[in-house]
Amino acid sequence: MRILITGSAGMLGYSLSENFRDGDCYCCTRAELDITNESQVFEIVLKFNPDIIINGAAYTSAEKAEDNIEEAYAVNCYGVKYLAAAAESVNSCLIHISTDYVFKGDKKNGCYIESDIAEPVNIYGKSKLAGEQIVKELCSKYIIIRTSWLFNAQNNNFVTSIINSLRNKKELTVVNDQLGGPTFLGDLVDSIDKIVNRIKINDVDGIWGLYHYSGFPYVSWYEFACVIAQYSQLSGIVEPDVRMNSILSENYILRAKRPKNSQLNSMKFCRVFGVEQKDWRVGLEKVIYSISNNL
């Protein structure tokens, strides 16, 4: 089973590369494979002839996307188009990672399911939704996974940002009216591994399509930050006298509007691939432990 991974220097791509490095895997950084370069995409895909392409490349900054619209679409839409077309040309399966930000966030009760109408409120979400639509149009064998609030110990993400801030400040203010499911990166990678194993044994009936996968329980950014602070204090990497304050989104000005409800229902994914929705607090403990050992 030959696997091609794009964006292998990034947060997701690197973790995927580490997970699959013992197999027949070609892991490409942006310098080695720029997915916005159509001829390069086709050259490498045709040469390596993968059974599976996992797209770990993405433009992920919602804030920067508002000012860099062309770049966001180049990576999240047109780059995905080239990958999808190349995957189809060699009969490869494309596993593509998308986001909770494809939703408007105005669902009053409960979580978003895959059939809910996607209506992004920022450029990042719009570019990611455009990429999803292209995959559906061009690929006969694809799996799109919408996930949310990814975190690990190594990269710049909400958890590491909160910890760094707590180590330098005595007080933090975080929005409390945006709800979602934090997702430990290791849990997402494990879930993708389950998909790859299904494809390896050719157990693919009914698996192609769109899925949601996130951690649980669902919380606000403020609640998430409070647990990060608590675990960090218990581990000794943050002083115990930090004060956490909450604020409404309307009073916390950012360039990109965020969905207030981006909770993802993961039942379909868990049923089809035989996995469990993981408690993000277990992943957070691993992240805190890793950070404390590297200070």
Coordinates of N, CA and C in Angstrom, one line a residue, residues 98-200:
S98 N -10.9 18.7 6.4 CA -11.6 20.0 6.3 C -11.9 20.5 7.7
T99 N -12.8 21.4 7.9 CA -12.9 22.1 9.1 C -14.4 22.4 9.6
D100 N -14.6 22.6 10.9 CA -15.9 23.0 11.4 C -16.2 24.4 10.9
Y101 N -15.3 25.2 10.5 CA -15.5 26.6 10.1 C -16.3 26.7 8.7
V102 N -16.7 25.5 8.2 CA -17.6 25.6 7.0 C -19.0 25.9 7.4
F103 N -19.3 25.9 8.7 CA -20.7 26.2 9.2 C -20.8 27.6 9.6
K104 N -22.0 28.2 9.5 CA -22.3 29.5 9.9 C -22.3 29.6 11.5
G105 N -22.7 28.5 12.1 CA -22.6 28.5 13.6 C -23.9 29.0 14.3
D106 N -25.0 29.1 13.6 CA -26.2 29.6 14.2 C -27.2 28.5 14.5
K107 N -26.8 27.2 14.5 CA -27.7 26.1 14.9 C -27.9 26.3 16.3
K108 N -29.2 26.3 16.7 CA -29.6 26.6 18.0 C -29.3 25.5 19.0
N109 N -29.6 24.3 18.6 CA -29.5 23.1 19.5 C -28.7 22.0 18.9
G110 N -27.8 21.4 19.7 CA -27.1 20.2 19.2 C -25.9 20.5 18.3
C111 N -25.4 19.4 17.7 CA -24.3 19.4 16.8 C -24.6 19.4 15.4
Y112 N -23.7 19.8 14.6 CA -23.9 19.8 13.1 C -23.6 18.3 12.6
I113 N -24.5 17.9 11.7 CA -24.3 16.6 11.1 C -23.9 16.9 9.6
E114 N -23.4 15.8 8.9 CA -22.8 16.0 7.6 C -23.8 16.6 6.6
S115 N -25.1 16.3 6.8 CA -26.1 16.8 5.8 C -26.6 18.2 6.1
D116 N -26.1 18.8 7.2 CA -26.5 20.2 7.5 C -25.9 21.1 6.4
I117 N -26.6 22.2 6.1 CA -26.1 23.2 5.1 C -24.9 23.9 5.6
A118 N -23.8 23.9 4.8 CA -22.6 24.6 5.1 C -22.7 26.0 4.6
E119 N -22.4 26.9 5.4 CA -22.5 28.4 5.1 C -21.5 29.1 5.8
P120 N -20.2 29.1 5.4 CA -19.1 29.7 6.1 C -19.3 31.2 6.3
V121 N -18.7 31.7 7.4 CA -18.8 33.2 7.7 C -17.4 33.9 7.5
N122 N -16.4 33.2 7.1 CA -15.1 33.8 6.9 C -14.4 33.2 5.7
I123 N -13.4 33.8 5.2 CA -12.7 33.4 4.0 C -12.0 32.0 4.2
Y124 N -11.5 31.8 5.3 CA -10.9 30.4 5.6 C -12.0 29.3 5.4
G125 N -13.1 29.5 6.0 CA -14.2 28.5 5.9 C -14.7 28.4 4.4
K126 N -14.8 29.5 3.7 CA -15.2 29.5 2.4 C -14.2 28.8 1.5
S127 N -13.0 29.0 1.7 CA -11.9 28.3 0.8 C -11.9 26.8 1.1
K128 N -12.1 26.5 2.4 CA -12.1 25.0 2.7 C -13.4 24.3 2.1
L129 N -14.5 25.0 2.2 CA -15.7 24.4 1.6 C -15.6 24.3 0.1
A130 N -15.0 25.3 -0.6 CA -14.7 25.2 -2.0 C -13.9 23.9 -2.3
G131 N -12.9 23.7 -1.5 CA -12.0 22.5 -1.6 C -12.8 21.2 -1.5
E132 N -13.7 21.2 -0.5 CA -14.6 20.0 -0.3 C -15.4 19.7 -1.6
Q133 N -16.0 20.7 -2.1 CA -16.9 20.6 -3.3 C -16.1 20.1 -4.5
I134 N -14.9 20.5 -4.6 CA -14.1 20.0 -5.8 C -13.7 18.6 -5.6
V135 N -13.4 18.1 -4.4 CA -13.1 16.7 -4.1 C -14.3 15.9 -4.5
K136 N -15.5 16.3 -4.1 CA -16.7 15.5 -4.4 C -17.0 15.5 -5.9
E137 N -16.6 16.5 -6.6 CA -16.9 16.6 -8.1 C -15.9 15.7 -8.8
L138 N -14.6 15.7 -8.4 CA -13.6 15.1 -9.2 C -13.2 13.7 -8.8
C139 N -13.4 13.3 -7.6 CA -13.0 12.0 -7.1 C -14.1 11.0 -6.9
S140 N -13.8 9.8 -7.4 CA -14.8 8.7 -7.2 C -14.5 8.0 -5.9
K141 N -13.3 8.1 -5.4 CA -12.9 7.5 -4.1 C -12.3 8.6 -3.2
Y142 N -13.1 9.1 -2.3 CA -12.6 10.1 -1.4 C -13.2 10.0 0.0
I143 N -12.5 10.5 1.0 CA -13.0 10.7 2.3 C -12.6 12.1 2.8
I144 N -13.6 12.9 3.1 CA -13.4 14.2 3.6 C -13.8 14.1 5.1
I145 N -12.8 14.6 5.9 CA -13.0 14.6 7.4 C -13.0 16.1 7.9
R146 N -14.2 16.5 8.3 CA -14.2 17.8 9.0 C -13.9 17.6 10.5
T147 N -12.9 18.4 10.9 CA -12.5 18.3 12.3 C -12.4 19.7 12.9
S148 N -12.1 19.8 14.2 CA -12.2 21.1 14.9 C -11.1 21.2 16.0
W149 N -10.7 22.4 16.2 CA -9.9 22.8 17.4 C -8.7 21.8 17.6
L150 N -7.9 21.6 16.6 CA -6.8 20.6 16.7 C -5.7 21.2 17.6
F151 N -5.2 20.3 18.4 CA -4.1 20.7 19.3 C -3.1 19.6 19.5
N152 N -1.8 19.9 19.7 CA -0.8 19.0 20.1 C 0.2 19.7 21.0
A153 N 1.4 19.1 21.2 CA 2.4 19.7 22.1 C 3.4 20.5 21.4
Q154 N 3.6 20.3 20.1 CA 4.7 20.8 19.3 C 4.4 22.1 18.6
N155 N 3.2 22.3 18.1 CA 3.0 23.3 17.2 C 2.2 24.5 17.8
N156 N 2.1 25.6 17.0 CA 1.4 26.7 17.5 C -0.1 26.5 17.4
N157 N -0.8 26.3 18.5 CA -2.2 26.0 18.5 C -2.8 26.6 19.8
F158 N -4.1 26.5 20.0 CA -4.7 27.1 21.1 C -4.1 26.7 22.5
V159 N -3.8 25.4 22.6 CA -3.3 24.9 23.9 C -1.9 25.5 24.1
T160 N -1.0 25.4 23.1 CA 0.3 25.9 23.4 C 0.3 27.4 23.5
S161 N -0.6 28.1 22.8 CA -0.7 29.6 23.0 C -1.2 30.0 24.4
I162 N -2.2 29.2 24.9 CA -2.7 29.5 26.2 C -1.6 29.3 27.3
I163 N -0.9 28.2 27.1 CA 0.2 27.8 28.1 C 1.3 28.9 28.1
N164 N 1.7 29.3 26.9 CA 2.7 30.3 26.7 C 2.3 31.6 27.4
S165 N 1.0 32.0 27.1 CA 0.5 33.2 27.7 C 0.4 33.1 29.2
L166 N 0.0 32.0 29.8 CA -0.1 31.8 31.2 C 1.2 31.9 31.9
R167 N 2.3 31.5 31.2 CA 3.6 31.5 31.8 C 4.2 32.9 31.8
N168 N 3.5 33.8 31.0 CA 4.0 35.2 31.0 C 3.1 36.3 31.5
K169 N 1.8 35.8 31.8 CA 0.8 36.8 32.3 C 0.1 36.2 33.6
K170 N -0.5 37.1 34.3 CA -1.3 36.7 35.5 C -2.8 36.7 35.2
E171 N -3.1 37.1 34.0 CA -4.5 37.2 33.7 C -4.8 37.0 32.2
L172 N -5.8 36.2 31.9 CA -6.2 36.0 30.5 C -7.7 36.2 30.3
T173 N -8.0 36.6 29.1 CA -9.4 36.8 28.7 C -9.7 36.0 27.5
V174 N -10.8 35.1 27.5 CA -11.1 34.2 26.4 C -12.6 34.2 26.2
V175 N -13.0 34.1 24.9 CA -14.4 34.2 24.6 C -15.1 32.9 25.1
N176 N -16.4 33.2 25.5 CA -17.1 32.1 26.2 C -18.4 31.7 25.5
D177 N -18.6 32.3 24.3 CA -19.9 32.0 23.6 C -19.7 31.3 22.2
Q178 N -18.5 30.7 22.0 CA -18.2 29.9 20.8 C -18.0 28.4 21.3
L179 N -18.8 27.5 20.8 CA -18.8 26.1 21.3 C -18.2 25.2 20.2
G180 N -17.4 24.2 20.6 CA -16.9 23.2 19.7 C -16.3 22.1 20.4
G181 N -15.7 21.2 19.7 CA -15.1 20.0 20.2 C -13.6 20.0 20.0
P182 N -12.8 20.3 21.1 CA -11.3 20.2 21.0 C -10.9 18.8 20.5
T183 N -9.9 18.7 19.7 CA -9.5 17.4 19.1 C -8.0 17.3 19.3
F184 N -7.6 16.3 20.0 CA -6.2 15.9 20.2 C -5.7 15.4 18.8
L185 N -4.6 15.9 18.3 CA -4.1 15.5 17.0 C -3.8 14.0 16.9
G186 N -3.3 13.5 18.0 CA -3.0 12.0 18.0 C -4.3 11.2 17.8
D187 N -5.4 11.7 18.3 CA -6.7 10.9 18.1 C -7.1 11.0 16.6
L188 N -7.0 12.2 16.0 CA -7.3 12.3 14.6 C -6.4 11.4 13.7
V189 N -5.1 11.4 14.0 CA -4.2 10.5 13.3 C -4.5 9.1 13.4
D190 N -4.8 8.7 14.7 CA -5.3 7.3 14.9 C -6.5 6.9 14.1
S191 N -7.4 7.8 14.0 CA -8.6 7.6 13.2 C -8.4 7.5 11.7
I192 N -7.5 8.3 11.2 CA -7.1 8.2 9.8 C -6.3 6.9 9.6
D193 N -5.6 6.4 10.6 CA -4.9 5.1 10.5 C -5.9 4.0 10.3
K194 N -7.1 4.1 11.0 CA -8.1 3.1 10.9 C -8.7 3.1 9.4
I195 N -8.8 4.3 8.9 CA -9.3 4.3 7.5 C -8.4 3.7 6.5
V196 N -7.1 4.0 6.7 CA -6.1 3.4 5.8 C -6.1 1.9 5.9
N197 N -6.2 1.4 7.1 CA -6.3 -0.1 7.3 C -7.5 -0.7 6.6
R198 N -8.6 0.0 6.6 CA -9.8 -0.5 5.9 C -9.5 -0.6 4.4
I199 N -8.8 0.4 3.9 CA -8.5 0.4 2.5 C -7.5 -0.6 2.1
K200 N -6.5 -0.9 3.0 CA -5.5 -1.9 2.8 C -6.1 -3.3 2.6

